[in-house]
PDB file of C-alpha atoms and ligand atoms in Angstrom:
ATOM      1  CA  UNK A   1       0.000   0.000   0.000  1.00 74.00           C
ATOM      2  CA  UNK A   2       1.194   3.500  -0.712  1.00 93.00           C
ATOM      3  CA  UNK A   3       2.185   5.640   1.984  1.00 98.00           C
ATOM      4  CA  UNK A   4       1.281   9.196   2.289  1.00 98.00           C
ATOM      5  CA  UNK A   5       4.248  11.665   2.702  1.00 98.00           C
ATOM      6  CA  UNK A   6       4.230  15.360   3.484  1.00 98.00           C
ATOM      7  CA  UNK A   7       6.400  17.726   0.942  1.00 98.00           C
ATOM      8  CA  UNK A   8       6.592  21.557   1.417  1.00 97.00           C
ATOM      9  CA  UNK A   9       2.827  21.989   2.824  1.00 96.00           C
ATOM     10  CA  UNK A  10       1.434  19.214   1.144  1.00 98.00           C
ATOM     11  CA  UNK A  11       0.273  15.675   1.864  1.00 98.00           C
ATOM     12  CA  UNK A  12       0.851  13.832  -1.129  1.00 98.00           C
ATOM     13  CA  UNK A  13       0.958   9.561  -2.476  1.00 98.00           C
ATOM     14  CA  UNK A  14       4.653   9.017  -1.905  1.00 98.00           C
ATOM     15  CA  UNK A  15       5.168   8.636  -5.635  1.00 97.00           C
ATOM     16  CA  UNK A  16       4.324  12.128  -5.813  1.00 97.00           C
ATOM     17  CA  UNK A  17       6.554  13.634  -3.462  1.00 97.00           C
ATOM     18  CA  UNK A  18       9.427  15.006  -5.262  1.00 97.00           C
ATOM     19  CA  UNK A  19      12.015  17.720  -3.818  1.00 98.00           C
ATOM     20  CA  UNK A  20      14.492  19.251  -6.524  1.00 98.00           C
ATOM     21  CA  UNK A  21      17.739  18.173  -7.490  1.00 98.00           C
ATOM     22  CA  UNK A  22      19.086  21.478  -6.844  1.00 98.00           C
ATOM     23  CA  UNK A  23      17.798  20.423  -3.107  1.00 98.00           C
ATOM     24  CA  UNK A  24      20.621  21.459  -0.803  1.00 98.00           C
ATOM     25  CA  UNK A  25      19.820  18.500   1.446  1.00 98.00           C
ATOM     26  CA  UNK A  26      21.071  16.379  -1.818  1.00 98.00           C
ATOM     27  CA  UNK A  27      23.982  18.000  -2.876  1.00 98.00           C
ATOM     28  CA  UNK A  28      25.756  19.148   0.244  1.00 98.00           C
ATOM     29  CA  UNK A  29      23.587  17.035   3.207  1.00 98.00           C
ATOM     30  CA  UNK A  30      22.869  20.492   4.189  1.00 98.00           C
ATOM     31  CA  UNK A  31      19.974  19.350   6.647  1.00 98.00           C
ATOM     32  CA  UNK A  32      19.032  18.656   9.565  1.00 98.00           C
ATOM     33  CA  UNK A  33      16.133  15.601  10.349  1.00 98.00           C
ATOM     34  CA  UNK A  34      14.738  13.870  13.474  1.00 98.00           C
ATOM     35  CA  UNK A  35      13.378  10.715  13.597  1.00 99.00           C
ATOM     36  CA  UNK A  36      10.070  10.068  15.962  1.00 98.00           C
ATOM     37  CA  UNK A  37       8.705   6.551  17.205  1.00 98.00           C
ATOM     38  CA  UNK A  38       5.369   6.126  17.071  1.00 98.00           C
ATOM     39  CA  UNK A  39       3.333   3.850  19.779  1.00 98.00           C
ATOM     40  CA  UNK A  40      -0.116   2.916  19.418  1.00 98.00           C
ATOM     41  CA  UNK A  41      -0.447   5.959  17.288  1.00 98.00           C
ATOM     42  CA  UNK A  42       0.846   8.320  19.556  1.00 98.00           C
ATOM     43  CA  UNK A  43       4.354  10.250  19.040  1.00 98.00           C
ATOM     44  CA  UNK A  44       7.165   9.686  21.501  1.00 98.00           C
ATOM     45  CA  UNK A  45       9.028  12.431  23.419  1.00 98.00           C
ATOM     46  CA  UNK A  46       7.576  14.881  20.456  1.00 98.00           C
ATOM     47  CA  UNK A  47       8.483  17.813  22.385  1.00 97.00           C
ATOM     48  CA  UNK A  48      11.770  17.390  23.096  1.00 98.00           C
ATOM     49  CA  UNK A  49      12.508  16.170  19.534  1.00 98.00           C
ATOM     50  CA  UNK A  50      10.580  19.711  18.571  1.00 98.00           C
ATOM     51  CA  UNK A  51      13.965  21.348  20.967  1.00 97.00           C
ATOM     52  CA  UNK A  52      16.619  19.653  19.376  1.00 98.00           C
ATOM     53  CA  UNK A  53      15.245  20.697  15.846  1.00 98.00           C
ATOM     54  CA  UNK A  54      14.797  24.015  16.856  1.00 98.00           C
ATOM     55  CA  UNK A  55      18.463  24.237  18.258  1.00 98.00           C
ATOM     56  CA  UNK A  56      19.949  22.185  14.939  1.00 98.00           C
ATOM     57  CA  UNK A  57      18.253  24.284  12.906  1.00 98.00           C
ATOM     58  CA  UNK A  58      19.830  27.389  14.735  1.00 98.00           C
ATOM     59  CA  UNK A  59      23.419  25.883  14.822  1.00 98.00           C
ATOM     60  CA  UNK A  60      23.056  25.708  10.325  1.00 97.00           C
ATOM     61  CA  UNK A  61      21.502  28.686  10.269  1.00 97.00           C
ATOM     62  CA  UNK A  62      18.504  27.243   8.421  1.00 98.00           C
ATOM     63  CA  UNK A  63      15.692  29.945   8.406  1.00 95.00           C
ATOM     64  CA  UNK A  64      12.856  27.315   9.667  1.00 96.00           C
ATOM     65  CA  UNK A  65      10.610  27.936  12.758  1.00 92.00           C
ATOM     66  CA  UNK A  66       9.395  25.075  13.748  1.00 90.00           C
ATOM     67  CA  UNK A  67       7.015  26.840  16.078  1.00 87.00           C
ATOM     68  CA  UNK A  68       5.028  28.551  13.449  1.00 90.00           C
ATOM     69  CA  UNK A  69       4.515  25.708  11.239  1.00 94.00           C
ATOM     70  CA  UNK A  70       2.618  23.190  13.255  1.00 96.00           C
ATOM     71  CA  UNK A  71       5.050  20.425  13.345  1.00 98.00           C
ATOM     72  CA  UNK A  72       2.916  18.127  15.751  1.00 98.00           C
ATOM     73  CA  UNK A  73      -0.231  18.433  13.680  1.00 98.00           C
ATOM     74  CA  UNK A  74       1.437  17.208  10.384  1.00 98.00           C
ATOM     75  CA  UNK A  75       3.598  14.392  12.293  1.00 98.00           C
ATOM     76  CA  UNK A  76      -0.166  13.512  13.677  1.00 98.00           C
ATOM     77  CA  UNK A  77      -2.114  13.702  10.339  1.00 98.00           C
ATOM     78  CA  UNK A  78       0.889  11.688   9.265  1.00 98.00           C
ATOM     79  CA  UNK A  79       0.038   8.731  11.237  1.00 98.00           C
ATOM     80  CA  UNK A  80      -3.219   9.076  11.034  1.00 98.00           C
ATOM     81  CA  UNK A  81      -3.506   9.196   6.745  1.00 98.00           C
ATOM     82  CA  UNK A  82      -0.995   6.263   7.417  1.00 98.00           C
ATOM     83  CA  UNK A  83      -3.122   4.357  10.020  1.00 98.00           C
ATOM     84  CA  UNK A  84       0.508   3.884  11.710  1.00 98.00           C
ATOM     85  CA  UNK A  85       0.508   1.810  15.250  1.00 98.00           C
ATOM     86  CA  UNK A  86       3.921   1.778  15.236  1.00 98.00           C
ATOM     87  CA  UNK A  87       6.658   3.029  13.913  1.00 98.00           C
ATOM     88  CA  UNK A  88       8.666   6.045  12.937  1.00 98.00           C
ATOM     89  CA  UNK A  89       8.087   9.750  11.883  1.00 98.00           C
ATOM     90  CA  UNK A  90      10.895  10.766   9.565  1.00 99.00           C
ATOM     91  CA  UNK A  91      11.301  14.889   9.774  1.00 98.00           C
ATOM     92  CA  UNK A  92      14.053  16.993   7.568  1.00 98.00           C
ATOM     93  CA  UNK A  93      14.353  20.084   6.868  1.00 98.00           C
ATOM     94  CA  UNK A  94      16.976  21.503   4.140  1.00 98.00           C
ATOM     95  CA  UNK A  95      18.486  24.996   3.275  1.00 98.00           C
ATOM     96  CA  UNK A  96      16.403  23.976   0.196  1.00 98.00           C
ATOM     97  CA  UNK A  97      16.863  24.797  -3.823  1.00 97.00           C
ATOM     98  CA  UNK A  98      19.805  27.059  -4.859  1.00 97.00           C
ATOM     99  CA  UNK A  99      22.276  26.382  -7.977  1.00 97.00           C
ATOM    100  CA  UNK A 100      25.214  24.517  -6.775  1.00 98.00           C
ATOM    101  CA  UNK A 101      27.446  26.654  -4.305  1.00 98.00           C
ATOM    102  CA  UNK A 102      29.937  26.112  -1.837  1.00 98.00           C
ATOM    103  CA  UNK A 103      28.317  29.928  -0.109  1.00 98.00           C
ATOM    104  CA  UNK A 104      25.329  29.077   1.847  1.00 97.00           C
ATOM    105  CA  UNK A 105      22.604  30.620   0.616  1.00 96.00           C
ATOM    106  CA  UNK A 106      20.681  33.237   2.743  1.00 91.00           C
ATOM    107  CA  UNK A 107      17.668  33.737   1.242  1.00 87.00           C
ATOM    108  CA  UNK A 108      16.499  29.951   0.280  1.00 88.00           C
ATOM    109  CA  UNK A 109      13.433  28.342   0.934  1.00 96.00           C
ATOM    110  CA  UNK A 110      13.617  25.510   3.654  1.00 98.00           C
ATOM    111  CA  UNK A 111      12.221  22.200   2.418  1.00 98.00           C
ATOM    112  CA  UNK A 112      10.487  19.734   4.684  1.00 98.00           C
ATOM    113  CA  UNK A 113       9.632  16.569   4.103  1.00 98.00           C
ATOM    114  CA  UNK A 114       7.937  14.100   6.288  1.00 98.00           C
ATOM    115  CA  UNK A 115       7.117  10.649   6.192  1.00 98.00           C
ATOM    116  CA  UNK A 116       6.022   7.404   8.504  1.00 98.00           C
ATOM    117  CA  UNK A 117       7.639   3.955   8.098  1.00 98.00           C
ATOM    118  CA  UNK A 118       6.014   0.905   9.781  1.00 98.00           C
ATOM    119  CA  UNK A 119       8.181  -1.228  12.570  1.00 98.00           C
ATOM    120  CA  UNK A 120       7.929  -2.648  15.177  1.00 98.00           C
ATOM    121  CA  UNK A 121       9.489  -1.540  18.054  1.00 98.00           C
ATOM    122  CA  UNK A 122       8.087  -2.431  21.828  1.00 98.00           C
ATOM    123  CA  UNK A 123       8.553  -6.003  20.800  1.00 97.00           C
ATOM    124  CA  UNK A 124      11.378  -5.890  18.653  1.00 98.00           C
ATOM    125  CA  UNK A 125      13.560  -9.252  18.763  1.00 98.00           C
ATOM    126  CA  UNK A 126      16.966  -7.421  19.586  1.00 98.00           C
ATOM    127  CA  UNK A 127      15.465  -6.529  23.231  1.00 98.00           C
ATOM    128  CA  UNK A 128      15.291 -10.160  24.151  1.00 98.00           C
ATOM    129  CA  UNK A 129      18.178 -11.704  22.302  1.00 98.00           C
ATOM    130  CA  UNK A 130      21.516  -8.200  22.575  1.00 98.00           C
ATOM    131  CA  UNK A 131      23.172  -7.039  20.096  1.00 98.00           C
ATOM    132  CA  UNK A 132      26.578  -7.923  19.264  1.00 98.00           C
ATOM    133  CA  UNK A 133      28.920  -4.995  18.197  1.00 98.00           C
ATOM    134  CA  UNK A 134      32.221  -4.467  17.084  1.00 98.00           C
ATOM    135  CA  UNK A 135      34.449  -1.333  17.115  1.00 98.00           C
ATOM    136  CA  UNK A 136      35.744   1.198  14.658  1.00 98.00           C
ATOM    137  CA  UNK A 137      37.208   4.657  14.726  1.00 98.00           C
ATOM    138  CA  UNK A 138      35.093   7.340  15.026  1.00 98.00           C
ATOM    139  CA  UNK A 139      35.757   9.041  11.743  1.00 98.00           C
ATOM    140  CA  UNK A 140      32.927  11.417  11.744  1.00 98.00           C
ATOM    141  CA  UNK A 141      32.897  15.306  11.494  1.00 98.00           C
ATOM    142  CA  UNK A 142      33.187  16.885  14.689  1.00 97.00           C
ATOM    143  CA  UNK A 143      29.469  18.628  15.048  1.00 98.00           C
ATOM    144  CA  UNK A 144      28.125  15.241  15.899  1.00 98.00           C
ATOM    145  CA  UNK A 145      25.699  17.374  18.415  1.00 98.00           C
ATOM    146  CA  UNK A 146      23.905  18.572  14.798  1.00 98.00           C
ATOM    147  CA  UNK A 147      21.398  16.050  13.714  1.00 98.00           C
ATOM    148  CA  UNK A 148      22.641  16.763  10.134  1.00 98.00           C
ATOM    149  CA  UNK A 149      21.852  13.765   7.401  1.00 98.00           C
ATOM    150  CA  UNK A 150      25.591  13.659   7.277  1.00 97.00           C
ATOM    151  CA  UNK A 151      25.135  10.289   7.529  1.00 98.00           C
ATOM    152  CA  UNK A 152      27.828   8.218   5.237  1.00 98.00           C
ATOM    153  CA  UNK A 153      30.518   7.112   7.696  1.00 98.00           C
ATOM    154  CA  UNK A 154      27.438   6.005  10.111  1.00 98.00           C
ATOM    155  CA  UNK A 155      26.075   4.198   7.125  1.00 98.00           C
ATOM    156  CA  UNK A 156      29.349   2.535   6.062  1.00 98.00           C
ATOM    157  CA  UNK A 157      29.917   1.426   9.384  1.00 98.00           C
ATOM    158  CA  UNK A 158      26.823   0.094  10.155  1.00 98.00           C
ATOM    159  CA  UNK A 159      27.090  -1.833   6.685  1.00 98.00           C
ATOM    160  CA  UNK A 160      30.395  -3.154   7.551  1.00 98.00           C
ATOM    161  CA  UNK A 161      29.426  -4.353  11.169  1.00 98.00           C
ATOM    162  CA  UNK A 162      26.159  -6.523   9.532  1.00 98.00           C
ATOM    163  CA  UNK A 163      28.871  -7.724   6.888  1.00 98.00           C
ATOM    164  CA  UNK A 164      31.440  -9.292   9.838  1.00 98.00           C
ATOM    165  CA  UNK A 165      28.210 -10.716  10.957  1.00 98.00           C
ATOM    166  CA  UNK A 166      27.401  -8.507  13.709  1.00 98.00           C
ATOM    167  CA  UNK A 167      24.654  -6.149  14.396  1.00 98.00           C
ATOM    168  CA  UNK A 168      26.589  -2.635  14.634  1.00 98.00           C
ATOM    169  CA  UNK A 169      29.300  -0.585  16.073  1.00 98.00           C
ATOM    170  CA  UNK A 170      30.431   1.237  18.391  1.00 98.00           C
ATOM    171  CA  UNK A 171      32.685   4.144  17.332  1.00 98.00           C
ATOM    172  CA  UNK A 172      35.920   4.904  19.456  1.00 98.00           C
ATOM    173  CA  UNK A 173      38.278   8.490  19.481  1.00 98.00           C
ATOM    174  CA  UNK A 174      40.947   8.819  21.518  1.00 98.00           C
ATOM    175  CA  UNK A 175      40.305   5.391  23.259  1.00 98.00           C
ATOM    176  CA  UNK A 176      37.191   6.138  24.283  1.00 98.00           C
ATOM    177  CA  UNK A 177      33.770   5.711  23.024  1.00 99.00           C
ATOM    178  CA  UNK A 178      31.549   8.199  21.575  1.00 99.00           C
ATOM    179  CA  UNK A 179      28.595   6.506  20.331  1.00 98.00           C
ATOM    180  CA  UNK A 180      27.062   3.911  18.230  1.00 98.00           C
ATOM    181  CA  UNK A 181      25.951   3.976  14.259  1.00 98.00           C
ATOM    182  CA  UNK A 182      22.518   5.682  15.446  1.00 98.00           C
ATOM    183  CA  UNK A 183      22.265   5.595  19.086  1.00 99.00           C
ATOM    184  CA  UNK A 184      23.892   6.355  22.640  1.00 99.00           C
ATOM    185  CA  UNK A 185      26.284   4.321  24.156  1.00 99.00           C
ATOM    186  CA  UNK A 186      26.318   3.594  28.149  1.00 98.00           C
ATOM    187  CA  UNK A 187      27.098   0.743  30.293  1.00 98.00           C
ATOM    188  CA  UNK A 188      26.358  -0.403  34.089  1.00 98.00           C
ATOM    189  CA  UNK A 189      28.964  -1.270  37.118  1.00 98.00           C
ATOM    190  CA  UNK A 190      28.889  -3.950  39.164  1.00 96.00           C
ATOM    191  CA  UNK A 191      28.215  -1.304  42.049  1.00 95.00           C
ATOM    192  CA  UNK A 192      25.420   0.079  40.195  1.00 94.00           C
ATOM    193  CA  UNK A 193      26.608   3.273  38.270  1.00 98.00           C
ATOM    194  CA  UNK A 194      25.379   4.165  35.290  1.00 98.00           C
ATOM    195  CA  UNK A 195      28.414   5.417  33.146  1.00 98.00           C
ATOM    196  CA  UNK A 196      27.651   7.513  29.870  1.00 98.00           C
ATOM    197  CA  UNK A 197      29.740  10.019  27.733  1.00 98.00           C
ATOM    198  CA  UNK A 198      28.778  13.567  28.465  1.00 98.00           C
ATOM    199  CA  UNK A 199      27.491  16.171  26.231  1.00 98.00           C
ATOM    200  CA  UNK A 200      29.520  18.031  23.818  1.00 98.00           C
ATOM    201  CA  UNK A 201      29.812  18.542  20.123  1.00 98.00           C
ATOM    202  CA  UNK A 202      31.506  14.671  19.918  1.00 98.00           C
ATOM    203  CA  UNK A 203      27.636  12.675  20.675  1.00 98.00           C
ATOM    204  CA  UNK A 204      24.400  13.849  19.764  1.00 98.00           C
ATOM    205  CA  UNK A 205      22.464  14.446  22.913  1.00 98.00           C
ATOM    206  CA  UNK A 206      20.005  11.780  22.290  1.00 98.00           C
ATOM    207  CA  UNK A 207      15.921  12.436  23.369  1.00 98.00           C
ATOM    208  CA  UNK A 208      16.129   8.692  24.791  1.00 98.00           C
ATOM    209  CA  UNK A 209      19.564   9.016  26.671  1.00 99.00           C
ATOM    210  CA  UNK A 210      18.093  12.430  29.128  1.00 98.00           C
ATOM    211  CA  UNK A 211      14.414  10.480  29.373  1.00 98.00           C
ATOM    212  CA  UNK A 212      16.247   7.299  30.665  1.00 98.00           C
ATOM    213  CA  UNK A 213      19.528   9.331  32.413  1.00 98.00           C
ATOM    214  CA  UNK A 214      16.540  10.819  34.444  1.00 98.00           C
ATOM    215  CA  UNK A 215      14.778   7.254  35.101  1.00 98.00           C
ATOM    216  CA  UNK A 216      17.755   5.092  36.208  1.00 98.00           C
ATOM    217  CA  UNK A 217      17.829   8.188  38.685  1.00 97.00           C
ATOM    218  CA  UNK A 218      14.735   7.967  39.821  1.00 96.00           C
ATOM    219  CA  UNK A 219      15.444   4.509  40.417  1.00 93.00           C
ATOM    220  CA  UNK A 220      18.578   5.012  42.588  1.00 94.00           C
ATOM    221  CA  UNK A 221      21.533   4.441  39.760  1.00 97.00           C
ATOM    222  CA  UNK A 222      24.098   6.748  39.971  1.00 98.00           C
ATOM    223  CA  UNK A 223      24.578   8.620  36.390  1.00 98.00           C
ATOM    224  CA  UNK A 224      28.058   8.820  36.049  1.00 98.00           C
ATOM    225  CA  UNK A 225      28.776  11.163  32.758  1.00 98.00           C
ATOM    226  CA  UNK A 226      31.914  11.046  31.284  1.00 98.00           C
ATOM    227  CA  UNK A 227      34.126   8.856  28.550  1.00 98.00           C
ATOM    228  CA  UNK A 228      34.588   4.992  28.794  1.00 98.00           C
ATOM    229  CA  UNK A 229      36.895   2.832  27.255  1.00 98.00           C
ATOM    230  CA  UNK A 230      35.984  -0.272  25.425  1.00 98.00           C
ATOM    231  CA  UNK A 231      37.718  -1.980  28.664  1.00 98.00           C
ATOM    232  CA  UNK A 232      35.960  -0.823  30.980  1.00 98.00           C
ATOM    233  CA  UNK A 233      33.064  -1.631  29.245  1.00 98.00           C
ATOM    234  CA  UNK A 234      33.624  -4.949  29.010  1.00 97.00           C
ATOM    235  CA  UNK A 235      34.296  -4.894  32.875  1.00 97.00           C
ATOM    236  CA  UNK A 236      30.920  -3.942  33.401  1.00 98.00           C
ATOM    237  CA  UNK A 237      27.675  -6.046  34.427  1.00 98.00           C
ATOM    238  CA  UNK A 238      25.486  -4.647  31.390  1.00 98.00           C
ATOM    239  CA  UNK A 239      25.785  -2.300  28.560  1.00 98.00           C
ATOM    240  CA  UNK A 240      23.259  -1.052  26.659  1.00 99.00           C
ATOM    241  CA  UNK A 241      22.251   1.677  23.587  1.00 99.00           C
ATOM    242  CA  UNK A 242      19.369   4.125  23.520  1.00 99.00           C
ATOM    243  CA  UNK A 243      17.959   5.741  20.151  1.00 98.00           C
ATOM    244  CA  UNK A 244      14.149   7.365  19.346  1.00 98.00           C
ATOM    245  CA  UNK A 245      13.344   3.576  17.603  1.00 98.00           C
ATOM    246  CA  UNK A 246      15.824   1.349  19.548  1.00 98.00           C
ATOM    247  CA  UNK A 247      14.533   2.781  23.110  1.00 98.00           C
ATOM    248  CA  UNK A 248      16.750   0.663  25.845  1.00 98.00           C
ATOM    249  CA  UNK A 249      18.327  -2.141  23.932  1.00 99.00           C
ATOM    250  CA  UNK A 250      21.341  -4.311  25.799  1.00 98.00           C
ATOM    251  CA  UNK A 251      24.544  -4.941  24.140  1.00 99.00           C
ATOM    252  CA  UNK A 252      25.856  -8.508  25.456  1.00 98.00           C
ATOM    253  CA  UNK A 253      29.185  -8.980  22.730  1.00 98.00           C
ATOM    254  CA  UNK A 254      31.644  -6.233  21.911  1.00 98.00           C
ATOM    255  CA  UNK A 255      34.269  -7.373  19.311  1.00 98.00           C
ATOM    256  CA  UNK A 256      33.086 -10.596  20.203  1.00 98.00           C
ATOM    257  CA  UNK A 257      34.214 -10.656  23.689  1.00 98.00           C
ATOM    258  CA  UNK A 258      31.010 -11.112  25.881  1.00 98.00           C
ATOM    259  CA  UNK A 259      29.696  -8.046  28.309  1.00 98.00           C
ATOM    260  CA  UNK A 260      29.129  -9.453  31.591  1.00 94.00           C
ATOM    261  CA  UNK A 261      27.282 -12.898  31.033  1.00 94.00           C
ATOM    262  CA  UNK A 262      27.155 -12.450  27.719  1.00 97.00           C
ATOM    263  CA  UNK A 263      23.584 -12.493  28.095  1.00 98.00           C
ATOM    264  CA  UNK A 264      21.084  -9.237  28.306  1.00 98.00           C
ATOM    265  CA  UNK A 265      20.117  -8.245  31.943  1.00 98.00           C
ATOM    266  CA  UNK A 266      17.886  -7.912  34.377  1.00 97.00           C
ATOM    267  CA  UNK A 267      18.885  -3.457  34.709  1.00 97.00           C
ATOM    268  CA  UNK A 268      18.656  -2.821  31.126  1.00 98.00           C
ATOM    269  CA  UNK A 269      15.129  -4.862  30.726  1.00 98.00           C
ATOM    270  CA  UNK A 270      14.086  -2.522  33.432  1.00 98.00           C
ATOM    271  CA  UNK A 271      15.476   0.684  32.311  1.00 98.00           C
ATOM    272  CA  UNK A 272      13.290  -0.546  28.801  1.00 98.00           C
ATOM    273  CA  UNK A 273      10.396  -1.488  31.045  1.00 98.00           C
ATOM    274  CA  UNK A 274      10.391   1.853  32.818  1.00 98.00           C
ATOM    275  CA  UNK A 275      11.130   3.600  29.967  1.00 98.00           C
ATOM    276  CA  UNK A 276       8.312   2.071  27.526  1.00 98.00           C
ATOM    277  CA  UNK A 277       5.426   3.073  30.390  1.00 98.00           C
ATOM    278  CA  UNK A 278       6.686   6.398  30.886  1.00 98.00           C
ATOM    279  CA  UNK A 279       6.543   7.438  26.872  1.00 98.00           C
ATOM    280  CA  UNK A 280       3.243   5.716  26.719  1.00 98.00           C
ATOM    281  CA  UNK A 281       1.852   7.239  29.529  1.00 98.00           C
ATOM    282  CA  UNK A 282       3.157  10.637  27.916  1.00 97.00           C
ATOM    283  CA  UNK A 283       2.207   9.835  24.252  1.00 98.00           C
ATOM    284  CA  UNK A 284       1.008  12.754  22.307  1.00 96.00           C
TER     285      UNK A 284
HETATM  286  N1  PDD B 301      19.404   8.266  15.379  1.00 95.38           N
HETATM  287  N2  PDD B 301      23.475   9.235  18.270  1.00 95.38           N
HETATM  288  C1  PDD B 301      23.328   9.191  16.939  1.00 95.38           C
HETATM  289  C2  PDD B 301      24.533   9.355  16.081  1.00 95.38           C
HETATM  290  C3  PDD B 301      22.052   9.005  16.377  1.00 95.38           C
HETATM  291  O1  PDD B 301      21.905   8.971  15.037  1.00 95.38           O
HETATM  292  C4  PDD B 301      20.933   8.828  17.241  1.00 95.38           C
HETATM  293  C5  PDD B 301      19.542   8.624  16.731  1.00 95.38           C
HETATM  294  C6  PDD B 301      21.146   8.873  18.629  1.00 95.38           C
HETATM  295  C7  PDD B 301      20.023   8.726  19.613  1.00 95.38           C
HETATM  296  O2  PDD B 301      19.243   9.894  19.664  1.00 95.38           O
HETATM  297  P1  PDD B 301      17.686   9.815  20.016  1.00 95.38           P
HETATM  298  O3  PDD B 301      17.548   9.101  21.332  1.00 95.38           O
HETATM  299  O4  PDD B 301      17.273  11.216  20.111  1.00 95.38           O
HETATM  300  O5  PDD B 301      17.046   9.053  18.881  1.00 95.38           O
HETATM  301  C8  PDD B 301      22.433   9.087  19.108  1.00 95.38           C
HETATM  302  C9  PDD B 301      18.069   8.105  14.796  1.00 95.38           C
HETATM  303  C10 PDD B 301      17.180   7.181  15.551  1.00 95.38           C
HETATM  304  C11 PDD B 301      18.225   7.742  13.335  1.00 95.38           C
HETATM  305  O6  PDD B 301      19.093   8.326  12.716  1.00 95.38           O
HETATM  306  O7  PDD B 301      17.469   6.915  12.814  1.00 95.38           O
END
């Protein structure tokens, strides 16, 4: 069935929705996007995704308000034209259509384009089974804080971690790591700290990281935020990534040496637990 996407005001049949070639976002991956889960047709943390567009936008300069054009009414038309349960709400936003130029345009106009993809994501099989990562340099640009579509390096990685037969990485600068293809990375002690890199322009500040730094909190873990090694992590009793469609998701192998047991456990599951009833609870 054909999805319904959202193009510069518009709610179109997705083989309709066309941007230009001259599209900034195309040529130079001058844009900025966020990506919102969806459960039982509600949007997750919309409001703090709404924040971090509003302050990416304002780090590129892109002349968008986000405020003025009723961001959570599309995303919700959105799911409901696409009679989504769950799933994701892809958002970008690009400097828009100029003739090729290394000079930034001032006077473009933005293009958005939304659209929903179907997945399923409370119950998704990496929850109950870990993922298995491996490492790799962190070769990225060093604005990782901008939720640019920048994306290549990412990509790459993430391709070559599926082709060594494992599910991603986890991207390490200086002997410490920053974060994984498309997610946070933290792990747990043994005397019950939560350990997590702290924010600067080397992560993104991820929505799901501050919702579940706050909840492990709540629930008497220390936060502990600063760098870890790959060592250390492998010291530690559980390790774990957070991202808008992976929520709380254990990591139980890193370059195939196991993480604690080698088996996902019982702090993670409940940092997921905790963390799945709060956003429904809060679904908007
Ligand atoms: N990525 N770090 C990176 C590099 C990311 O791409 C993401 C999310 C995160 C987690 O941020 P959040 O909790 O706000 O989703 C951290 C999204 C899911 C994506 O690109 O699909």
């Amino acid at each position: 069935m054909s999805r319904t996407v959202y193009v510069n005001g518009a709610f179109l049949p997705e083989s309709e929705g066309q941007v230009s070639i001259f599209d900034r976002g195309l040529l130079f991956s001058d844009a900025v996007y966020e990506v919102t889960a969806v459960l039982e047709g509600g949007l997750v943390d919309f409001d703090a995704h709404q924040a971090r567009l509003q302050r990416s936008l304002g780090e590129m300069s892109i002349a968008f308000d986000p405020e003025a054009a009723d961001l959570l009414g599309i995303h919700r038309e959105l799911v409901k034209r696409n009679h989504l349960g769950e799933g994701l709400v892809y958002l970008q936003i690009s400097r828009g259509e100029a003739d090729r130029s290394f000079v930034q345009p001032k006077d473009g106009a933005p293009t958005l384009v939304l659209f929903t993809q179907a997945m399923s994501l409370a119950n998704h099989p990496d929850a109950a089974r870990g993922l298995r990562v491996m490492t790799g340099p962190d070769l990225r640009w060093h604005r990782r804080d901008i939720k640019t579509t920048q994306l290549l390096y990412p990509s790459m990685m993430k391709t070559a971690a599926l082709e060594a037969g494992v599910d991603d990485v986890w991207m390490v600068e200086n002997g410490f790591v920053t974060e994984g293809s498309s997610s946070n990375a933290h792990i747990l002690t043994h005397d019950g700290r939560l350990i997590t890199r702290h924010l600067s322009s080397d992560i993104l500040g991820g929505i799901t990281r501050a919702a579940v730094l706050a909840q492990a909190e709540e629930t008497g873990l220390t936060v502990e935020t600063r760098p870890f090694t790959v060592d250390e992590a492998l010291a530690a009793r559980e390790a774990f990534i957070t991202s808008a469609t992976a929520f709380v998701t254990p990591v139980i192998e890193i370059d195939g040496h196991s993480v604690g047991d080698g088996r996902p456990g019982p702090q993670v599951a409940a940092l997921r637990r905790r963390y799945l009833e709060e956003s429904r609870r809060r679904l908007q």
